[in-house]
Amino acid sequence: MKKPINLLFITGLVLFLLPGLVQANVKLPVLLSDGMVLQRDTKLIIWGWASPGEKVQVKFNKKTASSVTDSDGNWKVSLPPIKAGGPYSMTVKGNNTITINDILVGDVWFCSGQSNMVVNMERVKEKYPEDIASANFPEIRISLSRLHQMLHQSIKTCLRGNGYQHHLKNVLGFGAVTFFFARSLYRDIRCHLELSTQVWAELP
């Protein structure tokens, strides 16, 4: 049985049907890849591209959903809400099969800004050496989309940017503001849950 976990994820996760090119095999945006985080307690939308008229099946957490691509090769499916937990795997099957591993379900946050969001932990490492050395939070994950990509490239191209980073060795690439924001919320939520668990344990 999977144990509930609490996690935060810093990204812009825009879930809607995107226009795509005709593809011979099932394709997914980079946001739907190993290490991704899906929002807990809400309907999950999974989407991508394949050949026109191709049947696509998605299996996740013992649930299955199917779709048939439209004339432009776009498809999407809806999965029921699930509670925080993981890691899980997801299988997307059409003419080919894609397996996505190390999926967590928790809270998804969208952090947006200008230069304050560009400053990463690498640039402030002399000021926060202890925070960097202790930054072992595998449940905090980040995916970056550059502003110039969103302004000058198609959404489909933009969403094929960076994958997920969530290990201690990658912390220097985290935005400093987003890292401290995520860490604060992560610790706060864990504290509240631990307190809630203790209270329930004392009830008859």
Coordinates of C-alpha atoms in Angstrom, one line a residue:
M1 CA 0.0 0.0 0.0
K2 CA 1.4 3.4 -1.0
K3 CA 1.9 5.8 1.9
P4 CA 0.5 9.3 1.6
I5 CA 3.2 11.9 1.2
N6 CA 3.4 15.7 1.1
L7 CA 5.2 17.4 -1.7
L8 CA 5.5 20.6 -3.5
F9 CA 6.4 21.2 -7.0
I10 CA 7.4 24.4 -8.7
T11 CA 6.3 24.6 -12.3
G12 CA 3.8 26.1 -14.8
L13 CA 1.6 23.2 -15.5
V14 CA -1.0 24.2 -18.1
L15 CA -3.3 21.3 -18.9
F16 CA -5.3 21.8 -22.0
L17 CA -5.4 20.4 -25.5
L18 CA -2.5 21.6 -27.7
P19 CA -2.4 21.7 -31.5
G20 CA 0.1 19.2 -32.6
L21 CA 1.8 17.7 -35.6
V22 CA 0.8 14.3 -37.0
Q23 CA 2.9 11.7 -35.3
A24 CA 3.4 8.0 -36.2
N25 CA 3.7 7.1 -32.5
V26 CA 2.3 8.4 -29.2
K27 CA 4.2 11.5 -28.1
L28 CA 4.0 13.3 -24.8
P29 CA 5.0 16.8 -23.6
V30 CA 8.1 17.0 -21.4
L31 CA 5.9 17.8 -18.4
L32 CA 4.5 14.3 -18.6
S33 CA 7.8 12.5 -18.0
D34 CA 9.8 10.6 -15.3
G35 CA 9.7 12.4 -12.0
M36 CA 6.6 14.4 -12.6
V37 CA 4.1 15.6 -10.0
L38 CA 0.4 15.5 -10.5
Q39 CA -2.1 17.6 -8.5
R40 CA -3.8 15.6 -5.7
D41 CA -7.6 15.5 -5.1
T42 CA -8.6 16.7 -8.5
K43 CA -9.3 15.3 -11.9
L44 CA -6.2 14.5 -13.9
I45 CA -5.8 15.4 -17.5
I46 CA -3.2 13.5 -19.6
W47 CA -2.6 14.6 -23.2
G48 CA -0.4 14.2 -26.1
W49 CA -0.1 13.4 -29.9
A50 CA -0.3 10.4 -32.1
S51 CA -1.5 9.4 -35.6
P52 CA -5.0 10.7 -36.5
G53 CA -7.6 8.2 -35.5
E54 CA -5.2 6.2 -33.3
K55 CA -6.6 4.8 -30.1
V56 CA -4.6 5.7 -27.0
Q57 CA -4.9 4.1 -23.6
V58 CA -3.6 5.4 -20.3
K59 CA -3.2 3.3 -17.2
F60 CA -2.4 4.9 -13.8
N61 CA -3.0 3.8 -10.2
K62 CA -5.2 0.9 -11.2
K63 CA -7.4 3.2 -13.4
T64 CA -7.6 3.1 -17.2
A65 CA -8.8 5.8 -19.6
S66 CA -8.9 5.7 -23.4
S67 CA -9.2 8.2 -26.2
V68 CA -9.0 8.4 -30.0
T69 CA -7.0 11.1 -31.6
D70 CA -8.6 13.8 -33.7
S71 CA -7.8 14.7 -37.3
D72 CA -4.7 16.7 -36.2
G73 CA -3.4 13.8 -34.0
N74 CA -4.4 15.4 -30.6
W75 CA -5.7 13.3 -27.7
K76 CA -6.4 13.7 -24.1
V77 CA -7.9 11.6 -21.3
S78 CA -9.3 12.2 -17.9
L79 CA -8.4 10.2 -14.8
P80 CA -10.2 10.4 -11.4
P81 CA -8.8 12.3 -8.4
I82 CA -6.4 10.5 -6.1
K83 CA -4.8 11.4 -2.8
A84 CA -1.2 12.4 -2.2
G85 CA 1.1 9.5 -2.6
G86 CA 3.6 7.6 -4.7
P87 CA 5.9 6.9 -6.4
Y88 CA 3.7 5.5 -9.2
S89 CA 4.1 4.5 -12.8
M90 CA 2.0 5.4 -15.8
T91 CA 1.6 3.5 -19.1
V92 CA 0.5 5.3 -22.2
K93 CA -0.2 2.9 -25.1
G94 CA -1.0 3.5 -28.8
N95 CA 1.0 2.1 -31.7
N96 CA 3.9 2.3 -29.2
T97 CA 4.1 2.2 -25.4
I98 CA 5.5 4.8 -23.1
T99 CA 6.1 4.1 -19.4
I100 CA 6.5 7.1 -17.0
N101 CA 8.2 6.3 -13.7
D102 CA 8.7 7.9 -10.3
I103 CA 5.4 9.9 -10.4
L104 CA 4.3 11.6 -7.2
V105 CA 0.9 13.0 -6.5
G106 CA 0.8 16.1 -4.3
D107 CA 0.6 19.9 -4.7
V108 CA 1.5 21.7 -7.9
W109 CA 2.6 25.4 -7.7
F110 CA 3.2 27.8 -10.5
C111 CA 5.9 30.4 -9.8
S112 CA 6.2 33.2 -12.2
G113 CA 8.2 36.4 -12.3
Q114 CA 11.1 38.3 -13.9
S115 CA 14.7 38.5 -12.8
N116 CA 13.9 37.4 -9.2
M117 CA 12.9 34.0 -10.6
V118 CA 16.0 33.7 -12.7
V119 CA 18.4 33.9 -9.8
N120 CA 19.3 30.3 -9.0
M121 CA 20.9 28.7 -5.9
E122 CA 24.3 28.7 -7.8
R123 CA 24.4 32.5 -7.6
V124 CA 23.7 32.6 -3.9
K125 CA 25.7 29.6 -2.7
E126 CA 28.1 31.7 -0.7
K127 CA 25.3 33.2 1.3
Y128 CA 23.4 29.9 1.9
P129 CA 26.0 27.1 2.1
E130 CA 24.2 25.2 4.9
D131 CA 20.9 25.3 3.1
I132 CA 22.4 23.9 0.0
A133 CA 24.3 21.2 1.8
S134 CA 21.1 20.0 3.6
A135 CA 18.8 20.3 0.6
N136 CA 17.8 16.7 0.5
F137 CA 14.1 16.9 -0.5
P138 CA 13.4 14.3 -3.1
E139 CA 9.7 15.1 -3.0
I140 CA 10.2 18.8 -4.1
R141 CA 10.5 18.9 -7.8
I142 CA 11.0 21.6 -10.4
S143 CA 10.5 22.1 -14.1
L144 CA 11.7 25.3 -15.8
S145 CA 10.1 27.2 -18.7
R146 CA 12.1 30.2 -19.9
L147 CA 10.1 33.4 -20.6
H148 CA 11.6 33.9 -24.0
Q149 CA 10.3 30.4 -24.9
M150 CA 6.8 31.2 -23.9
L151 CA 6.9 34.5 -25.8
H152 CA 8.6 33.5 -29.0
Q153 CA 8.0 29.8 -29.4
S154 CA 4.9 27.7 -29.7
I155 CA 3.4 26.3 -26.5
K156 CA 4.1 22.8 -27.7
T157 CA 7.8 23.6 -28.2
C158 CA 8.0 25.4 -24.8
L159 CA 6.5 22.4 -23.0
R160 CA 9.3 20.2 -24.5
G161 CA 11.9 22.1 -22.5
N162 CA 13.5 21.0 -19.3
G163 CA 12.5 17.8 -17.4
Y164 CA 12.3 17.5 -13.7
Q165 CA 15.0 18.1 -11.2
H166 CA 14.6 17.0 -7.6
H167 CA 17.9 15.6 -6.2
L168 CA 20.5 17.2 -3.9
K169 CA 23.0 17.3 -6.8
N170 CA 20.6 19.5 -8.8
V171 CA 19.7 22.0 -6.2
L172 CA 22.1 24.7 -7.6
G173 CA 19.9 24.9 -10.6
F174 CA 16.7 25.6 -8.6
G175 CA 15.5 29.2 -8.5
A176 CA 16.5 30.6 -5.1
V177 CA 13.0 32.1 -4.4
T178 CA 11.2 29.0 -5.6
F179 CA 13.5 26.7 -3.6
F180 CA 13.0 28.5 -0.2
F181 CA 9.3 28.9 -0.9
A182 CA 8.9 25.2 -1.6
R183 CA 11.0 24.2 1.4
S184 CA 9.0 26.4 3.7
L185 CA 5.6 25.0 2.5
Y186 CA 6.9 21.5 2.6
R187 CA 8.0 21.7 6.2
D188 CA 4.8 23.5 7.2
I189 CA 2.5 20.9 5.7
R190 CA 4.5 18.0 7.1
C191 CA 4.3 19.6 10.6
H192 CA 0.5 20.0 10.4
L193 CA 0.1 16.4 9.2
E194 CA 2.2 15.0 11.9
L195 CA 0.3 17.0 14.5
S196 CA -3.0 15.8 13.0
T197 CA -1.8 12.2 13.2
Q198 CA -0.9 12.5 16.8
V199 CA -4.3 14.0 17.6
W200 CA -6.1 11.2 15.9
A201 CA -3.9 8.6 17.6
E202 CA -5.1 9.9 21.0
L203 CA -8.8 9.4 20.2
P204 CA -10.5 6.3 21.4

